């Protein structure tokens, strides 16, 4: 009887150790799944990336050109308010002011709408593209736009990006 009790205790001990180990491993695995997340890819608008620029050209033609122009020229008289008080769509070529802004701001304006930056109550015809365009599409459009700028505008905009990141 004493030997059987010892064997049962040993078996229970082994099961307890195995169960405890499984519990610890499962808990660590679960915690690891929540604690470790792969970092989101750092996406940039790279006017030298021909694939990104080509993607941006397509998305721009489908989503942006109707307001900002097929050649990024914007709407006529874009600095003067329309009768409804809103400003026309500005150009995104070198004649506009897009290159004066850091990429992160351009991305946010496109994704969230101008309301993310404008004073309270400001109205714009520019929609927010969240839920319409993927982030990669927005970055691609920005790469396409930047690819049209002369080297001096790209260089100055890159410096703006650098200052914004500090």
Coordinates of C-alpha atoms in Angstrom, one line a residue:
X1 CA 0.0 0.0 0.0
X2 CA 2.8 2.4 0.9
X3 CA 4.6 1.8 -2.5
X4 CA 1.3 2.5 -4.4
X5 CA 0.9 5.8 -2.5
X6 CA 4.4 6.8 -3.3
X7 CA 3.9 6.0 -7.0
X8 CA 0.7 8.0 -7.1
X9 CA 2.4 10.9 -5.3
X10 CA 5.2 10.8 -7.9
X11 CA 2.7 10.6 -10.8
X12 CA 0.7 13.5 -9.4
X13 CA 3.9 15.5 -8.9
X14 CA 5.0 14.9 -12.5
X15 CA 1.6 15.9 -13.8
X16 CA 1.7 19.0 -11.6
X17 CA 5.1 19.9 -12.9
X18 CA 4.1 19.3 -16.5
X19 CA 0.9 21.2 -16.0
X20 CA 2.7 24.1 -14.3
X21 CA 5.3 24.2 -17.1
X22 CA 2.6 24.2 -19.7
X23 CA 0.8 27.0 -17.8
X24 CA 4.0 29.1 -17.6
X25 CA 4.8 28.5 -21.2
X26 CA 1.3 29.4 -22.3
X27 CA 1.3 32.5 -20.2
X28 CA 4.6 33.6 -21.5
X29 CA 3.5 32.9 -25.0
X30 CA 0.3 34.9 -24.5
X31 CA 2.2 37.8 -22.9
X32 CA 4.7 37.7 -25.7
X33 CA 2.0 37.9 -28.3
X34 CA 0.7 41.1 -26.7
X35 CA 4.0 42.6 -25.6
X36 CA 5.9 42.1 -28.8
X37 CA 4.3 43.6 -31.9
X38 CA 6.3 43.9 -35.1
X39 CA 7.0 47.5 -35.7
X40 CA 4.9 49.2 -38.3
X41 CA 7.0 49.8 -41.4
X42 CA 8.3 53.2 -41.6
X43 CA 6.8 54.5 -44.7
X44 CA 8.0 57.5 -46.6
X45 CA 7.1 59.3 -49.7
X46 CA 10.2 58.5 -51.9
X47 CA 10.2 60.3 -55.2
X48 CA 13.1 58.1 -56.3
X49 CA 11.1 54.9 -55.8
X50 CA 9.7 54.3 -59.3
X51 CA 7.2 51.6 -58.1
X52 CA 5.9 53.9 -55.4
X53 CA 5.7 56.9 -57.8
X54 CA 3.8 54.7 -60.4
X55 CA 1.4 53.6 -57.7
X56 CA 0.9 57.2 -56.6
X57 CA 0.3 58.3 -60.2
X58 CA -2.6 55.9 -60.5
X59 CA -4.1 56.7 -57.2
X60 CA -3.7 60.4 -57.8
X61 CA -5.5 60.1 -61.2
X62 CA -8.4 58.3 -59.5
X63 CA -8.7 60.2 -56.3
X64 CA -7.1 63.6 -56.5
X65 CA -6.9 64.9 -60.1
X66 CA -10.5 65.9 -60.3
X67 CA -9.8 68.7 -57.8
X68 CA -6.0 69.3 -57.9
X69 CA -5.6 68.9 -61.7
X70 CA -4.3 66.2 -64.0
X71 CA -0.9 67.9 -64.0
X72 CA -1.0 68.9 -60.3
X73 CA -1.9 72.5 -61.3
X74 CA -4.7 73.0 -58.8
X75 CA -7.9 74.9 -59.4
X76 CA -7.8 78.4 -61.0
X77 CA -7.3 81.3 -58.7
X78 CA -6.6 78.9 -55.8
X79 CA -5.6 81.7 -53.4
X80 CA -8.9 83.5 -53.6
X81 CA -12.0 82.3 -51.7
X82 CA -14.9 80.9 -53.7
X83 CA -18.4 82.4 -53.1
X84 CA -19.0 79.7 -50.4
X85 CA -16.0 81.0 -48.5
X86 CA -13.8 78.0 -49.2
X87 CA -10.5 78.0 -51.0
X88 CA -10.1 76.2 -54.3
X89 CA -7.8 73.1 -54.4
X90 CA -4.2 74.3 -54.4
X91 CA -1.6 73.1 -56.9
X92 CA 0.8 70.3 -55.8
X93 CA 3.4 71.2 -58.4
X94 CA 6.3 73.5 -57.6
X95 CA 4.0 76.6 -58.1
X96 CA 2.1 75.7 -54.9
X97 CA 3.0 75.4 -51.3
X98 CA 2.8 71.7 -50.8
X99 CA 6.6 71.4 -50.7
X100 CA 6.7 73.9 -47.8
X101 CA 5.2 71.2 -45.5
X102 CA 6.8 68.1 -43.9
X103 CA 5.7 64.7 -45.2
X104 CA 4.0 63.8 -41.8
X105 CA 1.7 66.8 -42.1
X106 CA 0.9 66.2 -45.7
X107 CA 0.0 62.6 -44.8
X108 CA -2.2 63.6 -41.9
X109 CA -4.0 66.3 -43.9
X110 CA -4.7 63.7 -46.6
X111 CA -5.8 61.0 -44.2
X112 CA -7.6 63.0 -41.6
X113 CA -8.6 66.1 -43.6
X114 CA -7.5 69.7 -43.2
X115 CA -9.5 69.9 -39.9
X116 CA -6.6 68.2 -38.2
X117 CA -4.6 71.4 -38.7
X118 CA -7.0 74.2 -39.4
X119 CA -8.7 76.5 -36.8
X120 CA -12.0 75.4 -35.4
X121 CA -14.8 76.0 -37.8
X122 CA -12.6 76.1 -40.9
X123 CA -14.4 74.5 -43.9
X124 CA -12.8 72.9 -46.8
X125 CA -13.8 70.8 -49.8
X126 CA -10.8 68.5 -49.1
X127 CA -12.2 65.2 -47.8
X128 CA -10.5 63.0 -45.3
X129 CA -9.3 59.8 -47.1
X130 CA -9.2 57.6 -44.0
X131 CA -11.2 54.5 -44.9
X132 CA -10.9 55.3 -48.6
X133 CA -7.2 55.1 -49.2
X134 CA -4.7 52.8 -47.5
X135 CA -1.7 54.5 -45.8
X136 CA 0.6 53.0 -48.5
X137 CA -1.6 54.7 -51.2
X138 CA -1.4 58.1 -49.4
X139 CA 2.4 57.8 -49.2
X140 CA 2.5 56.8 -52.8
X141 CA 0.5 59.8 -53.9
X142 CA 2.9 62.0 -51.9
X143 CA 5.9 60.3 -53.6
X144 CA 4.2 61.0 -57.0
X145 CA 3.7 64.6 -56.2
X146 CA 7.2 65.1 -54.9
X147 CA 8.6 63.4 -58.1
X148 CA 7.2 66.4 -60.1
X149 CA 9.2 69.0 -58.1
X150 CA 12.5 70.5 -59.2
X151 CA 15.5 69.4 -57.2
X152 CA 15.6 72.7 -55.3
X153 CA 12.1 72.2 -54.0
X154 CA 12.8 68.6 -53.1
X155 CA 15.9 69.6 -51.2
X156 CA 14.1 72.4 -49.3
X157 CA 11.2 70.0 -48.5
X158 CA 13.7 67.4 -47.2
X159 CA 15.2 70.0 -44.9
X160 CA 11.6 70.8 -43.7
X161 CA 11.2 67.1 -43.0
X162 CA 14.5 67.0 -41.0
X163 CA 13.4 70.0 -38.9
X164 CA 10.0 68.5 -38.2
X165 CA 11.6 65.3 -37.0
X166 CA 13.7 67.0 -34.3

